[in-house]
PDB file of C-alpha atoms in Angstrom:
ATOM      1  CA  LEU A 190      61.099   8.499  -8.051  1.00  0.00           C
ATOM      2  CA  ILE A 191      57.652   8.238  -6.437  1.00  0.00           C
ATOM      3  CA  ILE A 192      58.624   5.184  -4.410  1.00  0.00           C
ATOM      4  CA  LYS A 193      61.784   6.949  -3.219  1.00  0.00           C
ATOM      5  CA  ARG A 194      59.726   9.941  -1.993  1.00  0.00           C
ATOM      6  CA  ALA A 195      57.206   7.646  -0.293  1.00  0.00           C
ATOM      7  CA  ILE A 196      59.984   5.833   1.589  1.00  0.00           C
ATOM      8  CA  LEU A 197      61.537   9.120   2.686  1.00  0.00           C
ATOM      9  CA  ASN A 198      58.159  10.518   3.891  1.00  0.00           C
ATOM     10  CA  TRP A 199      56.709   7.407   5.520  1.00  0.00           C
ATOM     11  CA  LYS A 200      56.190   9.020   8.906  1.00  0.00           C
ATOM     12  CA  PRO A 201      53.580  11.614   7.768  1.00  0.00           C
ATOM     13  CA  SER A 202      51.840   8.941   5.696  1.00  0.00           C
ATOM     14  CA  ALA A 203      51.713   6.568   8.666  1.00  0.00           C
ATOM     15  CA  VAL A 204      50.288   9.329  10.866  1.00  0.00           C
ATOM     16  CA  LEU A 205      47.579  10.100   8.292  1.00  0.00           C
ATOM     17  CA  VAL A 206      46.647   6.407   7.978  1.00  0.00           C
ATOM     18  CA  ALA A 207      46.552   6.014  11.771  1.00  0.00           C
ATOM     19  CA  VAL A 208      44.347   9.108  12.206  1.00  0.00           C
ATOM     20  CA  GLY A 209      42.020   7.823   9.445  1.00  0.00           C
ATOM     21  CA  LEU A 210      41.727   4.402  11.061  1.00  0.00           C
ATOM     22  CA  ILE A 211      41.042   5.865  14.488  1.00  0.00           C
ATOM     23  CA  ALA A 212      38.396   8.206  13.076  1.00  0.00           C
ATOM     24  CA  GLY A 213      36.728   5.354  11.146  1.00  0.00           C
ATOM     25  CA  VAL A 214      36.649   3.001  14.111  1.00  0.00           C
ATOM     26  CA  THR A 215      35.372   5.753  16.414  1.00  0.00           C
ATOM     27  CA  PHE A 216      32.613   6.644  13.945  1.00  0.00           C
ATOM     28  CA  ALA A 217      31.597   2.992  13.548  1.00  0.00           C
ATOM     29  CA  VAL A 218      31.506   2.373  17.301  1.00  0.00           C
ATOM     30  CA  LEU A 219      29.702   5.570  18.325  1.00  0.00           C
ATOM     31  CA  ARG A 220      27.163   5.623  15.501  1.00  0.00           C
ATOM     32  CA  LYS A 221      23.950   3.783  16.304  1.00  0.00           C
ATOM     33  CA  PRO A 222      23.066   1.281  13.591  1.00  0.00           C
ATOM     34  CA  SER A 223      19.980   1.809  11.485  1.00  0.00           C
ATOM     35  CA  TYR A 224      17.667  -1.167  10.956  1.00  0.00           C
ATOM     36  CA  LYS A 225      15.276  -1.807   8.113  1.00  0.00           C
ATOM     37  CA  SER A 226      12.396  -4.263   8.042  1.00  0.00           C
ATOM     38  CA  GLU A 227      10.537  -5.166   4.880  1.00  0.00           C
ATOM     39  CA  THR A 228       7.490  -7.231   4.139  1.00  0.00           C
ATOM     40  CA  LEU A 229       5.913  -8.282   0.858  1.00  0.00           C
ATOM     41  CA  VAL A 230       2.203  -7.987   0.235  1.00  0.00           C
ATOM     42  CA  ILE A 231       0.737 -10.035  -2.588  1.00  0.00           C
ATOM     43  CA  TYR A 232      -2.484  -8.539  -3.904  1.00  0.00           C
ATOM     44  CA  ARG A 233      -4.935 -10.963  -5.451  1.00  0.00           C
ATOM     45  CA  GLN A 234      -7.907  -9.324  -7.038  1.00  0.00           C
ATOM     46  CA  GLY A 235     -11.192 -11.174  -6.889  1.00  0.00           C
ATOM     47  CA  VAL A 236     -13.731 -11.426  -9.681  1.00  0.00           C
ATOM     48  CA  ARG A 237     -13.453  -8.578 -12.131  1.00  0.00           C
ATOM     49  CA  LEU A 238     -16.615  -7.284 -13.704  1.00  0.00           C
ATOM     50  CA  THR A 239     -14.735  -5.417 -16.417  1.00  0.00           C
ATOM     51  CA  GLU A 240     -11.447  -6.251 -18.067  1.00  0.00           C
ATOM     52  CA  GLU A 241      -8.803  -3.656 -17.343  1.00  0.00           C
ATOM     53  CA  ARG A 242      -5.966  -3.068 -19.769  1.00  0.00           C
ATOM     54  CA  GLY A 243      -2.719  -1.194 -19.235  1.00  0.00           C
ATOM     55  CA  GLY A 244      -1.746   0.870 -16.220  1.00  0.00           C
ATOM     56  CA  THR A 245      -3.399  -1.510 -13.745  1.00  0.00           C
ATOM     57  CA  SER A 246      -0.302  -1.945 -11.578  1.00  0.00           C
ATOM     58  CA  LEU A 247       0.409   1.790 -11.513  1.00  0.00           C
ATOM     59  CA  THR A 248      -3.159   2.563 -10.521  1.00  0.00           C
ATOM     60  CA  LEU A 249      -3.255  -0.241  -7.965  1.00  0.00           C
ATOM     61  CA  GLY A 250       0.187   0.643  -6.580  1.00  0.00           C
ATOM     62  CA  THR A 251      -0.704   4.310  -6.309  1.00  0.00           C
ATOM     63  CA  ARG A 252      -4.007   3.505  -4.618  1.00  0.00           C
ATOM     64  CA  LEU A 253      -2.373   1.151  -2.113  1.00  0.00           C
ATOM     65  CA  SER A 254       0.453   3.615  -1.439  1.00  0.00           C
ATOM     66  CA  GLU A 255      -2.013   6.419  -0.739  1.00  0.00           C
ATOM     67  CA  MET A 256      -4.017   4.090   1.477  1.00  0.00           C
ATOM     68  CA  LEU A 257      -0.886   3.094   3.429  1.00  0.00           C
ATOM     69  CA  LEU A 258       0.513   6.601   3.852  1.00  0.00           C
ATOM     70  CA  ALA A 259      -2.765   8.284   4.793  1.00  0.00           C
ATOM     71  CA  ARG A 260      -2.512  10.337   7.962  1.00  0.00           C
ATOM     72  CA  SER A 261      -5.621   8.649   9.367  1.00  0.00           C
ATOM     73  CA  ARG A 262      -3.787   5.314   9.129  1.00  0.00           C
ATOM     74  CA  LEU A 263      -0.356   6.429  10.358  1.00  0.00           C
ATOM     75  CA  GLU A 264      -1.407   8.522  13.353  1.00  0.00           C
ATOM     76  CA  PRO A 265      -2.955   5.626  15.333  1.00  0.00           C
ATOM     77  CA  ILE A 266       0.190   3.541  14.713  1.00  0.00           C
ATOM     78  CA  LEU A 267       2.325   6.436  16.002  1.00  0.00           C
ATOM     79  CA  VAL A 268       0.299   6.579  19.198  1.00  0.00           C
ATOM     80  CA  GLU A 269      -0.027   2.806  19.610  1.00  0.00           C
ATOM     81  CA  LEU A 270       3.724   2.123  19.276  1.00  0.00           C
ATOM     82  CA  ASP A 271       4.799   5.434  20.849  1.00  0.00           C
ATOM     83  CA  LEU A 272       6.899   6.488  17.848  1.00  0.00           C
ATOM     84  CA  TYR A 273       8.456   9.933  17.354  1.00  0.00           C
ATOM     85  CA  ALA A 274       7.378  10.904  20.882  1.00  0.00           C
ATOM     86  CA  GLU A 275       9.790  13.838  21.029  1.00  0.00           C
ATOM     87  CA  THR A 276       8.585  15.242  17.701  1.00  0.00           C
ATOM     88  CA  ARG A 277       4.937  14.744  18.715  1.00  0.00           C
ATOM     89  CA  GLN A 278       5.565  16.595  21.954  1.00  0.00           C
ATOM     90  CA  LYS A 279       7.537  19.509  20.475  1.00  0.00           C
ATOM     91  CA  GLN A 280       6.054  19.957  16.984  1.00  0.00           C
ATOM     92  CA  GLY A 281       2.751  18.083  17.065  1.00  0.00           C
ATOM     93  CA  ASP A 282       1.233  15.017  15.462  1.00  0.00           C
ATOM     94  CA  ILE A 283       1.240  16.403  11.925  1.00  0.00           C
ATOM     95  CA  GLN A 284       5.033  16.792  11.886  1.00  0.00           C
ATOM     96  CA  ALA A 285       5.463  13.390  13.524  1.00  0.00           C
ATOM     97  CA  VAL A 286       3.358  11.801  10.768  1.00  0.00           C
ATOM     98  CA  GLU A 287       5.504  13.560   8.144  1.00  0.00           C
ATOM     99  CA  ASP A 288       8.674  12.222   9.773  1.00  0.00           C
ATOM    100  CA  PHE A 289       7.076   8.774   9.952  1.00  0.00           C
ATOM    101  CA  ARG A 290       6.248   8.907   6.221  1.00  0.00           C
ATOM    102  CA  LYS A 291       9.896   9.668   5.407  1.00  0.00           C
ATOM    103  CA  ASP A 292      10.967   6.401   7.040  1.00  0.00           C
ATOM    104  CA  ILE A 293       8.354   4.302   5.209  1.00  0.00           C
ATOM    105  CA  THR A 294       8.983   2.952   1.715  1.00  0.00           C
ATOM    106  CA  PHE A 295       6.323   1.446  -0.538  1.00  0.00           C
ATOM    107  CA  LYS A 296       7.479  -0.141  -3.796  1.00  0.00           C
ATOM    108  CA  ALA A 297       5.745  -2.122  -6.487  1.00  0.00           C
ATOM    109  CA  ARG A 298       7.759  -5.279  -7.164  1.00  0.00           C
ATOM    110  CA  SER A 299       5.466  -6.587  -9.901  1.00  0.00           C
ATOM    111  CA  THR A 300       1.864  -6.097 -10.955  1.00  0.00           C
ATOM    112  CA  ASP A 301       0.547  -7.820  -7.821  1.00  0.00           C
ATOM    113  CA  THR A 302       3.457  -7.779  -5.345  1.00  0.00           C
ATOM    114  CA  PHE A 303       4.296  -4.768  -3.208  1.00  0.00           C
ATOM    115  CA  ALA A 304       7.042  -4.181  -0.634  1.00  0.00           C
ATOM    116  CA  ILE A 305       6.467  -2.178   2.544  1.00  0.00           C
ATOM    117  CA  SER A 306       9.573  -1.249   4.517  1.00  0.00           C
ATOM    118  CA  TYR A 307      10.368   0.862   7.529  1.00  0.00           C
ATOM    119  CA  LYS A 308      13.736   2.004   8.887  1.00  0.00           C
ATOM    120  CA  GLY A 309      14.551   2.955  12.453  1.00  0.00           C
ATOM    121  CA  LYS A 310      17.014   2.633  15.325  1.00  0.00           C
ATOM    122  CA  ASP A 311      15.503  -0.273  17.315  1.00  0.00           C
ATOM    123  CA  PRO A 312      15.178  -3.652  15.525  1.00  0.00           C
ATOM    124  CA  GLU A 313      12.172  -4.824  17.555  1.00  0.00           C
ATOM    125  CA  THR A 314      10.279  -1.565  16.985  1.00  0.00           C
ATOM    126  CA  VAL A 315      11.116  -1.620  13.283  1.00  0.00           C
ATOM    127  CA  LYS A 316       9.702  -5.135  13.016  1.00  0.00           C
ATOM    128  CA  LYS A 317       6.513  -4.201  14.907  1.00  0.00           C
ATOM    129  CA  VAL A 318       5.969  -1.085  12.773  1.00  0.00           C
ATOM    130  CA  THR A 319       6.346  -3.031   9.530  1.00  0.00           C
ATOM    131  CA  GLU A 320       3.929  -5.703  10.745  1.00  0.00           C
ATOM    132  CA  ARG A 321       1.450  -3.057  11.860  1.00  0.00           C
ATOM    133  CA  LEU A 322       1.699  -1.138   8.562  1.00  0.00           C
ATOM    134  CA  SER A 323       1.058  -4.237   6.475  1.00  0.00           C
ATOM    135  CA  ALA A 324      -1.804  -5.386   8.722  1.00  0.00           C
ATOM    136  CA  SER A 325      -3.355  -1.923   8.552  1.00  0.00           C
ATOM    137  CA  LEU A 326      -3.156  -1.870   4.754  1.00  0.00           C
ATOM    138  CA  ILE A 327      -4.665  -5.340   4.468  1.00  0.00           C
ATOM    139  CA  GLU A 328      -7.513  -4.480   6.878  1.00  0.00           C
ATOM    140  CA  GLU A 329      -8.366  -1.276   5.021  1.00  0.00           C
ATOM    141  CA  ASN A 330      -8.240  -3.001   1.649  1.00  0.00           C
ATOM    142  CA  GLN A 331     -10.564  -5.759   2.920  1.00  0.00           C
ATOM    143  CA  ARG A 332     -12.965  -3.180   4.302  1.00  0.00           C
ATOM    144  CA  LEU A 333     -13.034  -1.334   0.972  1.00  0.00           C
ATOM    145  CA  ARG A 334     -13.551  -4.570  -0.951  1.00  0.00           C
ATOM    146  CA  VAL A 335     -16.511  -5.543   1.234  1.00  0.00           C
ATOM    147  CA  GLU A 336     -17.984  -2.059   0.843  1.00  0.00           C
ATOM    148  CA  GLN A 337     -17.463  -2.180  -2.920  1.00  0.00           C
ATOM    149  CA  SER A 338     -19.074  -5.616  -3.188  1.00  0.00           C
ATOM    150  CA  LYS A 339     -22.132  -4.348  -1.257  1.00  0.00           C
ATOM    151  CA  VAL A 340     -22.491  -1.415  -3.656  1.00  0.00           C
ATOM    152  CA  GLN A 341     -22.108  -3.731  -6.659  1.00  0.00           C
ATOM    153  CA  ARG A 342     -24.649  -6.153  -5.226  1.00  0.00           C
ATOM    154  CA  GLU A 343     -27.186  -3.369  -4.666  1.00  0.00           C
ATOM    155  CA  PHE A 344     -26.602  -2.138  -8.210  1.00  0.00           C
ATOM    156  CA  LEU A 345     -27.068  -5.625  -9.674  1.00  0.00           C
ATOM    157  CA  GLU A 346     -30.237  -6.217  -7.625  1.00  0.00           C
ATOM    158  CA  THR A 347     -31.676  -2.920  -8.878  1.00  0.00           C
ATOM    159  CA  GLU A 348     -30.776  -3.840 -12.463  1.00  0.00           C
ATOM    160  CA  LYS A 349     -32.365  -7.279 -11.999  1.00  0.00           C
ATOM    161  CA  LYS A 350     -35.621  -5.727 -10.701  1.00  0.00           C
ATOM    162  CA  ASN A 351     -35.669  -3.286 -13.621  1.00  0.00           C
ATOM    163  CA  ALA A 352     -35.051  -6.106 -16.092  1.00  0.00           C
ATOM    164  CA  GLU A 353     -37.778  -8.274 -14.514  1.00  0.00           C
ATOM    165  CA  GLY A 354     -40.242  -5.379 -14.674  1.00  0.00           C
ATOM    166  CA  LEU A 355     -39.346  -4.734 -18.297  1.00  0.00           C
ATOM    167  CA  LEU A 356     -39.702  -8.452 -19.101  1.00  0.00           C
ATOM    168  CA  LYS A 357     -43.168  -8.603 -17.499  1.00  0.00           C
ATOM    169  CA  GLU A 358     -44.197  -5.528 -19.449  1.00  0.00           C
ATOM    170  CA  LYS A 359     -42.974  -7.078 -22.716  1.00  0.00           C
ATOM    171  CA  GLU A 360     -44.668 -10.430 -21.926  1.00  0.00           C
ATOM    172  CA  LYS A 361     -47.902  -8.576 -21.226  1.00  0.00           C
ATOM    173  CA  GLY A 362     -47.587  -6.753 -24.523  1.00  0.00           C
ATOM    174  CA  LEU A 363     -46.893 -10.061 -26.319  1.00  0.00           C
ATOM    175  CA  ALA A 364     -49.908 -11.712 -24.666  1.00  0.00           C
ATOM    176  CA  THR A 365     -52.102  -8.780 -25.702  1.00  0.00           C
ATOM    177  CA  PHE A 366     -50.780  -8.954 -29.271  1.00  0.00           C
ATOM    178  CA  LEU A 367     -51.312 -12.731 -29.484  1.00  0.00           C
ATOM    179  CA  SER A 368     -54.865 -12.446 -28.136  1.00  0.00           C
ATOM    180  CA  ASN A 369     -55.629  -9.799 -30.771  1.00  0.00           C
ATOM    181  CA  HIS A 370     -53.826 -11.757 -33.539  1.00  0.00           C
ATOM    182  CA  PRO A 371     -54.300 -15.488 -32.876  1.00  0.00           C
ATOM    183  CA  GLU A 372     -52.842 -16.365 -36.275  1.00  0.00           C
ATOM    184  CA  PHE A 373     -49.361 -15.553 -34.938  1.00  0.00           C
ATOM    185  CA  ALA A 374     -49.692 -17.800 -31.887  1.00  0.00           C
ATOM    186  CA  LEU A 375     -47.541 -20.910 -32.127  1.00  0.00           C
ATOM    187  CA  ASP A 376     -49.102 -24.273 -31.594  1.00  0.00           C
ATOM    188  CA  GLN A 377     -47.912 -25.701 -28.302  1.00  0.00           C
TER     189      GLN A 377
END
């Protein structure tokens, strides 16, 4: 029964299929393709002074994501690569940065591997933006690591001076005690 009806009404069905095909091909041809570029960043932490347990990747991923998506980091890239020029002109840099953020994806792949991706209309621009984003993140992370190591070094030097002063004070007290009580002095 259904096949009989389909055979009898093949003309409207053929018209619908033809219109669908034409619409699909037209959409595919007229629509500009969207490109996506992705890079992986492997984070290797240096010497750890304290052992961290649990939540390290979440904390690290969140910190790196915030570092990457900071307005102070994205705005120079917008200007340098002349991205979202129309939005910057009409609505300002703040809105352009927000639009830029929407096209950036940051994902944690594992505890020390992170993916940075960017999508856009021009493949060369998309590639440049992804390279620039990853380079910017790496530069900022290096800068923070150097700054952190300087602070740690200053702290350790201060602790060393305090410990040396305390040791001298204790040695002085021991020498005073041994001079007052020679019976406790060990034979050398």
